[in-house]
CSV table of C-alpha atoms and ligand atoms in Angstrom, one decimal:
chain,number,residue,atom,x,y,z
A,30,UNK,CA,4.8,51.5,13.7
A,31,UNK,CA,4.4,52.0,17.1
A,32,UNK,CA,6.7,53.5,19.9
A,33,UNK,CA,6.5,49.6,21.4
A,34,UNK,CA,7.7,47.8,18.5
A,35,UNK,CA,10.6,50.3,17.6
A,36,UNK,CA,11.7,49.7,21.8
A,37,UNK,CA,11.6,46.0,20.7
A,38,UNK,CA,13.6,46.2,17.7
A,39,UNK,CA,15.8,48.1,19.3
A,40,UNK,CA,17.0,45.5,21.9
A,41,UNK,CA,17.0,43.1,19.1
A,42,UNK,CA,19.6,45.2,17.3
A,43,UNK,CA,21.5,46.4,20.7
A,44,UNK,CA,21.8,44.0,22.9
A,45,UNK,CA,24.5,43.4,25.0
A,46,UNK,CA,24.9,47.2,24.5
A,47,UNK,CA,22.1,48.0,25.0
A,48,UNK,CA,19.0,46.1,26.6
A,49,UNK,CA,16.5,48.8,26.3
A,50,UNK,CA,15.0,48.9,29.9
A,51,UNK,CA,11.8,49.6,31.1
A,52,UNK,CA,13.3,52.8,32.5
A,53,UNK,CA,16.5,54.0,31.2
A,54,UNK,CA,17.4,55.1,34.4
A,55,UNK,CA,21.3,53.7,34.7
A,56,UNK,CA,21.0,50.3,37.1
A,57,UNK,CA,20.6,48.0,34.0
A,58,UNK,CA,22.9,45.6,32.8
A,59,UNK,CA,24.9,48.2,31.3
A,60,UNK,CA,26.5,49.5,34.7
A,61,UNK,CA,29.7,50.5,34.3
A,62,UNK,CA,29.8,50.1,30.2
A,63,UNK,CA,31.9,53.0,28.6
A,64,UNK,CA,32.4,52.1,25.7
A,65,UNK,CA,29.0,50.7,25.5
A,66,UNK,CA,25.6,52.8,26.9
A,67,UNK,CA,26.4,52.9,30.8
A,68,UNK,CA,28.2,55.4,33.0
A,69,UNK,CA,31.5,55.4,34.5
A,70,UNK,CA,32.1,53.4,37.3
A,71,UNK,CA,29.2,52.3,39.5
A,72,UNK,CA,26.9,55.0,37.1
A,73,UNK,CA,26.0,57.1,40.1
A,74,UNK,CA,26.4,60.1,37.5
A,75,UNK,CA,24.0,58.3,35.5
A,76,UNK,CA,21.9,57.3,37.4
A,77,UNK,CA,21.9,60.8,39.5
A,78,UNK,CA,20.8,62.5,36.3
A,79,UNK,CA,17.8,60.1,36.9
A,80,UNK,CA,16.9,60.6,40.3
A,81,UNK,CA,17.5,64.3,40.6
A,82,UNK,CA,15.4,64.7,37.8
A,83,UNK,CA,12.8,62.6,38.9
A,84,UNK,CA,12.5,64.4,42.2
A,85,UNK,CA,11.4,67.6,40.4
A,86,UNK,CA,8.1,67.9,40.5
A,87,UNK,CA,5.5,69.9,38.4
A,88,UNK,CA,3.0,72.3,40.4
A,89,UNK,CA,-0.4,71.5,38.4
A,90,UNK,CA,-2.3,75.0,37.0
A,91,UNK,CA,-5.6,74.5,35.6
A,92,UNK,CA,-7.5,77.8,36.6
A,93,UNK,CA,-6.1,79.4,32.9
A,94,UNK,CA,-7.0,80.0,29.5
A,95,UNK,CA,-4.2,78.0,27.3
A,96,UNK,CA,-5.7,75.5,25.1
A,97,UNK,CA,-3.1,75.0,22.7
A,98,UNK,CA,0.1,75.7,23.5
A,99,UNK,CA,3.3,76.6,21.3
A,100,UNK,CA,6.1,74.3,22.1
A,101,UNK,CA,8.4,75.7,19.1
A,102,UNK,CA,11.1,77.8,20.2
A,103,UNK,CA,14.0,80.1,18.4
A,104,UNK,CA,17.7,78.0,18.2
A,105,UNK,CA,20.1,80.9,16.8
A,106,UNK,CA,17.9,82.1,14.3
A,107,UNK,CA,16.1,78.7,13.0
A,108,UNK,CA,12.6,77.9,14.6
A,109,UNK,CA,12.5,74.6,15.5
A,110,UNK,CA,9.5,72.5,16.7
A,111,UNK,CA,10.4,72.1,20.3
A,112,UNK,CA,13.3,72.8,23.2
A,113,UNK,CA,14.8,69.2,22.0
A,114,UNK,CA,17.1,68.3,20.0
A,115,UNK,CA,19.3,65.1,19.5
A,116,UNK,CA,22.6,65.0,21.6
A,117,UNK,CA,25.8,64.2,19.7
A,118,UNK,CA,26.4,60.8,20.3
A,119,UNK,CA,29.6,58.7,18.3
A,120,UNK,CA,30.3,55.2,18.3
A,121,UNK,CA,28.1,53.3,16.3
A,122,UNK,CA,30.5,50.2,16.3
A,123,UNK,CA,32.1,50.6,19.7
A,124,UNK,CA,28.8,52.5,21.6
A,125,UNK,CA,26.1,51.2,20.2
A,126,UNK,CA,26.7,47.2,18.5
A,127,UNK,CA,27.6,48.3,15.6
A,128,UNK,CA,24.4,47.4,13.5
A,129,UNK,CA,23.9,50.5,11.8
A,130,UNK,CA,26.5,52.1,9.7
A,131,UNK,CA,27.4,55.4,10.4
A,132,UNK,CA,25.7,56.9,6.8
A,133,UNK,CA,22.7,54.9,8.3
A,134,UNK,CA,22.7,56.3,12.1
A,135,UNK,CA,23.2,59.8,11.0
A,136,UNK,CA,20.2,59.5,8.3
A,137,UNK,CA,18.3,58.1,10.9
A,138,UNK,CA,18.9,60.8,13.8
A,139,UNK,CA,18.7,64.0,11.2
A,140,UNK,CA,16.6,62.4,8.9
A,141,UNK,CA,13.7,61.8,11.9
A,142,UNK,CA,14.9,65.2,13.9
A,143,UNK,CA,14.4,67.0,11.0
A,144,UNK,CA,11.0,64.8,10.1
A,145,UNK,CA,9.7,66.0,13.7
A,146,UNK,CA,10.5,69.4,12.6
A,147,UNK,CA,13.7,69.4,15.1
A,148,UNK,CA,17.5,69.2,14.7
A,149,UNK,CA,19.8,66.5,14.6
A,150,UNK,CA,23.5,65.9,15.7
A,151,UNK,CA,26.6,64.7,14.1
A,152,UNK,CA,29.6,63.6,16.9
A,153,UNK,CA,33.2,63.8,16.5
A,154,UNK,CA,33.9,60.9,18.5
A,155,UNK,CA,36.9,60.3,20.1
A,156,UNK,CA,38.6,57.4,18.7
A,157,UNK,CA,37.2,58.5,14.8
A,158,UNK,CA,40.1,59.8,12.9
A,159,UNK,CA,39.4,63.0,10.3
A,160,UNK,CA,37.7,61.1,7.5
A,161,UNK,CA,35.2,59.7,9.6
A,162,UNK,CA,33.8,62.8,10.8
A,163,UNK,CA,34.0,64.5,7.0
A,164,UNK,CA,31.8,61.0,5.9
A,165,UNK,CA,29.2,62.4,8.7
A,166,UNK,CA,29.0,65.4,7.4
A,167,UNK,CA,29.0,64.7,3.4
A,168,UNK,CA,25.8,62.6,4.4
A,169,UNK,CA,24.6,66.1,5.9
A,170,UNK,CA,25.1,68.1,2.9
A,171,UNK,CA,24.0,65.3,0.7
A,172,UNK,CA,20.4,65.1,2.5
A,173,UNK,CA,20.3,68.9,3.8
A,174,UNK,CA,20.0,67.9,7.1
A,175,UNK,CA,19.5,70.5,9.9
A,176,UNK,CA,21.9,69.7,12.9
A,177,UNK,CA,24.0,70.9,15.5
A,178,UNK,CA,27.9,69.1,15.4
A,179,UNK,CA,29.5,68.1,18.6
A,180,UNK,CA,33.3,68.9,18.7
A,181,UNK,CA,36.1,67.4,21.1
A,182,UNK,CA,38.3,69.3,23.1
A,183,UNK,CA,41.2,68.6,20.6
A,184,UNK,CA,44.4,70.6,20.1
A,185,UNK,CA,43.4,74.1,19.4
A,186,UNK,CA,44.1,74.0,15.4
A,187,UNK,CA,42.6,70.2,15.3
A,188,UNK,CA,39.3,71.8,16.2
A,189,UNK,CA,39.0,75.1,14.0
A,190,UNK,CA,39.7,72.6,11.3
A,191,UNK,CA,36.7,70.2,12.0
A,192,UNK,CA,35.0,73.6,12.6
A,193,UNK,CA,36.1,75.1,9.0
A,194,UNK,CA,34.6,71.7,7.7
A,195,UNK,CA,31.2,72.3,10.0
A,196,UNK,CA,30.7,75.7,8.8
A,197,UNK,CA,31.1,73.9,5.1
A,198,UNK,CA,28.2,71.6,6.1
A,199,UNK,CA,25.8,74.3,6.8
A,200,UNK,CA,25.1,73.6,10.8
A,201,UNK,CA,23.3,75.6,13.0
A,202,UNK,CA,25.6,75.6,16.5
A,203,UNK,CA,28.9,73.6,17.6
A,204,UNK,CA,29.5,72.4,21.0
A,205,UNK,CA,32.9,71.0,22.1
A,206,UNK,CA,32.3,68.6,24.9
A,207,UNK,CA,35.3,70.2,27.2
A,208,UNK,CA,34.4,67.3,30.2
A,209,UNK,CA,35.9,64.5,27.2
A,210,UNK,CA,39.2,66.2,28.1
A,211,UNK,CA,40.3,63.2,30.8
A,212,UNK,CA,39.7,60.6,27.8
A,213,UNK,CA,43.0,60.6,26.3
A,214,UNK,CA,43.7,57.2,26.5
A,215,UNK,CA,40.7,56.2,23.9
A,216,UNK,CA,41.9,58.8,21.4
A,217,UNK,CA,43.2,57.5,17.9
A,218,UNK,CA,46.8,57.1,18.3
A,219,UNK,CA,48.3,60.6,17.4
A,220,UNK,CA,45.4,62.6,18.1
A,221,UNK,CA,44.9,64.3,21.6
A,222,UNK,CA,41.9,65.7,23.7
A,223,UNK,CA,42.9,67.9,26.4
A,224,UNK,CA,41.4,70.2,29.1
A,225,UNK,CA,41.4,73.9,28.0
A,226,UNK,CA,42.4,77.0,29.4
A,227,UNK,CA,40.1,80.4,29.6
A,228,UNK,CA,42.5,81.8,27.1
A,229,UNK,CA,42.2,78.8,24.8
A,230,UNK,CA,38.1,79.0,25.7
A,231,UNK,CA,38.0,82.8,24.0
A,232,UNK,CA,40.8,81.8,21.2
A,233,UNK,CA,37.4,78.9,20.1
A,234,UNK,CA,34.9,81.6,20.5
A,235,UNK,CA,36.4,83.6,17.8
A,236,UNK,CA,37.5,80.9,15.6
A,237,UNK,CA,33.9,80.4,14.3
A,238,UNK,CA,31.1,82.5,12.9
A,239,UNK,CA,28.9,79.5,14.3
A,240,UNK,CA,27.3,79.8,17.6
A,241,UNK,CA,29.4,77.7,19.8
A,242,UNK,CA,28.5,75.8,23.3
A,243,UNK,CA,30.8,74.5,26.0
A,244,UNK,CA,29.3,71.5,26.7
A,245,UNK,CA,29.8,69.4,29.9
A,246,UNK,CA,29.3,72.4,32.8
A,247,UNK,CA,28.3,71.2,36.1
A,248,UNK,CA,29.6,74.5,38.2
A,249,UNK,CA,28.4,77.9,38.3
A,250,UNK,CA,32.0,79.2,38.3
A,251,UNK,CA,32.5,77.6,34.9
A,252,UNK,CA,29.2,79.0,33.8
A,253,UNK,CA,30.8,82.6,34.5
A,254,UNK,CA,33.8,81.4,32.9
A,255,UNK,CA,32.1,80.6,29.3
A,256,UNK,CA,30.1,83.5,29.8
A,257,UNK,CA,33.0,85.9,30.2
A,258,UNK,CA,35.1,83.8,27.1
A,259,UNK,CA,32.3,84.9,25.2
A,260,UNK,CA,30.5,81.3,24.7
A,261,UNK,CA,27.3,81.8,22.9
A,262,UNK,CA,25.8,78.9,25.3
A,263,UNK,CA,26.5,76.4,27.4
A,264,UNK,CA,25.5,72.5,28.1
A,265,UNK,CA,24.8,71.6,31.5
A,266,UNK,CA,25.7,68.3,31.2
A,267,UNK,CA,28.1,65.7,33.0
A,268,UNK,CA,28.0,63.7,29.7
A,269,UNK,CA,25.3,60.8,30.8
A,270,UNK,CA,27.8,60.0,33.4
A,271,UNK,CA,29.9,58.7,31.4
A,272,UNK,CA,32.8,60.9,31.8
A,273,UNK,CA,33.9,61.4,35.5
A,274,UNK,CA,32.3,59.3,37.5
A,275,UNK,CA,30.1,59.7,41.3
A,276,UNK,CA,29.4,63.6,39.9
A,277,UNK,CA,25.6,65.1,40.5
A,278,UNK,CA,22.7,64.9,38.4
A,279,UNK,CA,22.3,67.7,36.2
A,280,UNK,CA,18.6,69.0,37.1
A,281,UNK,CA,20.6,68.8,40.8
A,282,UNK,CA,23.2,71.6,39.8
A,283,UNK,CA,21.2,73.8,36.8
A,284,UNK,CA,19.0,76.2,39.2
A,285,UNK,CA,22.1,77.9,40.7
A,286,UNK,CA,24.4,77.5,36.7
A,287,UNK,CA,20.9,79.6,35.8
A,288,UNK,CA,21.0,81.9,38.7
A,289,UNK,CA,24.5,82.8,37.8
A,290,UNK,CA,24.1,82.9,34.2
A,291,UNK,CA,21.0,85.3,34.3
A,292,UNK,CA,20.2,85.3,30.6
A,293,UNK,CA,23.9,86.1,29.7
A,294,UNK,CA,24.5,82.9,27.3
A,295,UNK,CA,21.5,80.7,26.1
A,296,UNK,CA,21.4,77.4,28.4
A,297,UNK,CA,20.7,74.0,27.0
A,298,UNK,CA,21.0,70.5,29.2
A,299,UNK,CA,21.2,67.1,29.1
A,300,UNK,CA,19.9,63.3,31.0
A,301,UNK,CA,17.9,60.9,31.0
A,302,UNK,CA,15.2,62.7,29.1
A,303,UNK,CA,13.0,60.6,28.2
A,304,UNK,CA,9.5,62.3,28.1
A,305,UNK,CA,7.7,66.1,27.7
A,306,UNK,CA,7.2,66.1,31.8
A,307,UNK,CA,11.0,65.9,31.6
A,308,UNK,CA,11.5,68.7,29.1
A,309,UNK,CA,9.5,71.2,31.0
A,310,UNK,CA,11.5,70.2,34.8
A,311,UNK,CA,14.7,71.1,32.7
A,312,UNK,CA,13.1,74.5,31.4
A,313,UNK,CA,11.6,75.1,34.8
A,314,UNK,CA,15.2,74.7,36.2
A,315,UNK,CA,16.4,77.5,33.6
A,316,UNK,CA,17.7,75.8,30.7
A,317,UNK,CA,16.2,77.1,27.5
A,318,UNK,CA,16.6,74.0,25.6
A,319,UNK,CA,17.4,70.2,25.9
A,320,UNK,CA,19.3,67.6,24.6
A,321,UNK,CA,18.2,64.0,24.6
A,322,UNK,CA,20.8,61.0,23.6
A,323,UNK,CA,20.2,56.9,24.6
A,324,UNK,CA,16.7,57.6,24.1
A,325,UNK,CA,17.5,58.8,20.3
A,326,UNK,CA,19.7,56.4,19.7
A,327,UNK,CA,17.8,53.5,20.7
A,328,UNK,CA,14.9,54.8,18.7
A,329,UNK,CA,17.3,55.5,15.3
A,330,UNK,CA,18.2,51.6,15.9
A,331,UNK,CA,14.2,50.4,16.6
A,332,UNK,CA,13.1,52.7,13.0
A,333,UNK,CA,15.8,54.2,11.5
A,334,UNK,CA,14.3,57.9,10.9
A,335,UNK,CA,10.6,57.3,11.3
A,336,UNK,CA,11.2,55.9,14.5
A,337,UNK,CA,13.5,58.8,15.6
A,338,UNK,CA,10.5,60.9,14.3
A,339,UNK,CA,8.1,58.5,16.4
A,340,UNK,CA,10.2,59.6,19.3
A,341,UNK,CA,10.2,63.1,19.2
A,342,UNK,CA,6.4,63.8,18.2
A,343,UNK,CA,6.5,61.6,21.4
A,344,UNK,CA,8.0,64.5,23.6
A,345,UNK,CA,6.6,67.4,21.6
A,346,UNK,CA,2.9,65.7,22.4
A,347,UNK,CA,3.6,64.9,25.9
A,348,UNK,CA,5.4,68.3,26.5
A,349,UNK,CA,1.9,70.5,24.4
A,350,UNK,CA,0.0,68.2,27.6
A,351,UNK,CA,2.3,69.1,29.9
A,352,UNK,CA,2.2,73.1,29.1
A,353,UNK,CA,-1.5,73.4,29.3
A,354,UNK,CA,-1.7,71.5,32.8
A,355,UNK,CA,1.3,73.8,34.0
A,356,UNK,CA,-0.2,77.3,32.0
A,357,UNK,CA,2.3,77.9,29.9
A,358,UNK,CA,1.2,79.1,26.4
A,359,UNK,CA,4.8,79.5,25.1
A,360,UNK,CA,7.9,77.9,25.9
A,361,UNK,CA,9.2,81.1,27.1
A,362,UNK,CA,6.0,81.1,29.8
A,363,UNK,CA,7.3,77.9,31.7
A,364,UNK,CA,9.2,79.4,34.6
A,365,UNK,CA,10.6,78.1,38.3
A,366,UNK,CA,7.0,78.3,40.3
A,367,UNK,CA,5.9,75.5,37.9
A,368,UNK,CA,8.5,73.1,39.1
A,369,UNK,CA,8.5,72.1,43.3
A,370,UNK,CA,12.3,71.8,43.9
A,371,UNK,CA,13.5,69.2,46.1
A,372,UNK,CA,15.2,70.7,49.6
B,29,FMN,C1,26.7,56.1,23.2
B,29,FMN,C2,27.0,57.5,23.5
B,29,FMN,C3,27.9,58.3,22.8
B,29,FMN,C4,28.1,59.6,23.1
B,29,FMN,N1,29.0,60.4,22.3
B,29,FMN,C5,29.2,61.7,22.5
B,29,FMN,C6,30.0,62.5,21.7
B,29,FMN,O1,30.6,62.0,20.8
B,29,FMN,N2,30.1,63.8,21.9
B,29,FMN,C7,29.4,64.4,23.0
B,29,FMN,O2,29.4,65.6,23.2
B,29,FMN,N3,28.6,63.6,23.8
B,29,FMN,C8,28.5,62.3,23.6
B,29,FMN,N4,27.7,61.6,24.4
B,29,FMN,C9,27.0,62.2,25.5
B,29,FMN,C10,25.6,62.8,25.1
B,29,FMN,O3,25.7,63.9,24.2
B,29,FMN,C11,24.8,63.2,26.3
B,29,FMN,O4,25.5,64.3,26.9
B,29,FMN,C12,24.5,62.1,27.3
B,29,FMN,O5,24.2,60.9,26.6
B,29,FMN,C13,23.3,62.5,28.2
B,29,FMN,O6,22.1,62.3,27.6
B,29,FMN,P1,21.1,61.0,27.8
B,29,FMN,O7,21.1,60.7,29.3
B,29,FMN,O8,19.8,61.4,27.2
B,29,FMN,O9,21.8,59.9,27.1
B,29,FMN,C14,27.5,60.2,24.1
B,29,FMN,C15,26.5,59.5,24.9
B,29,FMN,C16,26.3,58.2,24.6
B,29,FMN,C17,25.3,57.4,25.4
């Protein structure tokens, strides 16, 4: 199987959801589609992850003795096989056409993270009620997946109970994905997500022995906010633009979220990644790890787990190229003077 043919099994299996682009890059015919695989509105947040990430630029260093470089890195105590793992993403029926069940989307995305020697992601989506999520995570602990699970901002006691049943599952790290709090309207009727306080930030800190991330920071000040609640990371991320709309791309606003940060919570980010060049912009901007999300989800659709797998040797071979013509022996070698910054 090649990475073409899983592309073009993919659009047979998600179009009009998806139509699997020459670039994923938010001016397809998907504009505006949430639910569905666009951004909100126009998708200038989506398609500003694109362009601000494309305007990075990588300062070429070939004068240097790395001739294979290590591209694994340390996630909260489990080495995985590169700075990318899957982003939670929900909605197989209402997101993504509804061709895969969900027992067959998560098997595909943990089977072939796991496969590439990375982690996978369960969601918590926002119209699923409880037993959804639990049938996500019994195909977890049925298979031993490896994965991170992506929480809503739910009522306080609605999340440390999906937590409880996380820790249950074995994962690695939670996020809650605080900027799904202006969604109300597409929760299940009787379930809420809501914007949380820095009081109710430090009350989910402690509810979990799990690592948890806020996910969805675009602002240094909320950076020192989850810092100072005690957040064991954070997700620079404005949710593939599909939350608020007209916001900045993400490699626009993580220098100064780094700057601020200074090593005090690990980093991770997410958009539009789609190859290694783009993993080592978003380490060179200060994250410490990535998230990718169309990209896997279009591959779990194209070949199930091998072609999730396909994918993210994909990355992990591009970003091993990428490191030697940048210098960078280990992950933790790939600093800000390999990236040019635009003014
Ligand atoms: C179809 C779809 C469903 C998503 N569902 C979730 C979700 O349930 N929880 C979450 O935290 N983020 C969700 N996201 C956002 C992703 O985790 C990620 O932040 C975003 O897609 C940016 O990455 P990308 O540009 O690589 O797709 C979803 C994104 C898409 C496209």
């Amino acid at each position: 199987m090649t990475y073409e043919e899983v592309r073009n099994r993919a659009r047979e299996m998600m179009i009009p959801r998806c139509y699997v682009c020459p670039e994923c890059n938010g001016r397809g015919p998907c504009v505006g589609q949430v639910p569905g695989f666009g951004g909100m509105g126009a998708s200038r947040g989506f398609q500003a992850n694109y362009d601000s990430l494309a305007a990075v630029q990588l300062n070429s260093r070939v004068v240097h003795g790395v001739h294979v470089p290590d591209t694994s890195i340390d996630f909260f105590g489990t080495k995985i096989s590169m700075p990318v793992i899957a982003a939670p993403t929900g909605g197989t029926t209402y997101n993504m056409g509804g061709k895969l069940t969900e027992a067959e989307f998560v098997n595909a995305i943990c089977g072939g993270c796991n496969q590439a020697g990375t982690l996978g992601a369960v969601a918590d989506g926002i119209g699923d009620p409880l037993d959804v999520y639990e049938k996500r995570l019994q195909t977890l602990k049925e298979h031993g997946y490896k994965a991170i699970v992506g929480l809503k901002p739910r009522l306080q006691k609605d999340i440390i109970e999906r937590m409880r049943l996380a820790e249950q599952a074995g994962i690695i790290a939670l996020t809650i994905d605080l900027d799904s709090a202006g969604r109300a309207s597409r929760a299940t009727k009787g379930q809420t997500v809501e914007p949380k306080t820095f009081e109710q930030l430090k009350e989910l800190v402690k509810a979990s022995k799990l690592p948890l991330l806020f996910k969805g920071i675009m602002t240094p000040d909320e950076a020192e906010l989850c810092v100072k609640a005690g957040a064991a990371g954070i997700v620079v991320s404005n949710h593939g633009g599909r939350t608020l709309a007209d916001t900045p791309g993400t490699a626009a606003v993580l220098p100064k979220i780094a700057d601020v940060v200074n090593g005090r919570c690990f980093i991770m980010v997410d958009g539009t990644l789609a190859r290694g060049t783009d993993v080592e912009k978003y380490l060179g901007l200060g994250a410490q790890c990535t998230l990718a999300g169309r990209h896997f989800v279009r591959a779990a659709h194209g070949g199930l787990a091998d072609g999730v797998a396909l994918f993210a040797n994909k990355i992990k071979n591009e970003l091993a190229v990428a490191m030697v013509l940048t210098g960078a022996q280990t992950v933790k070698d790939i600093n800000r003077n390999m990236v040019v910054i635009p003014d």
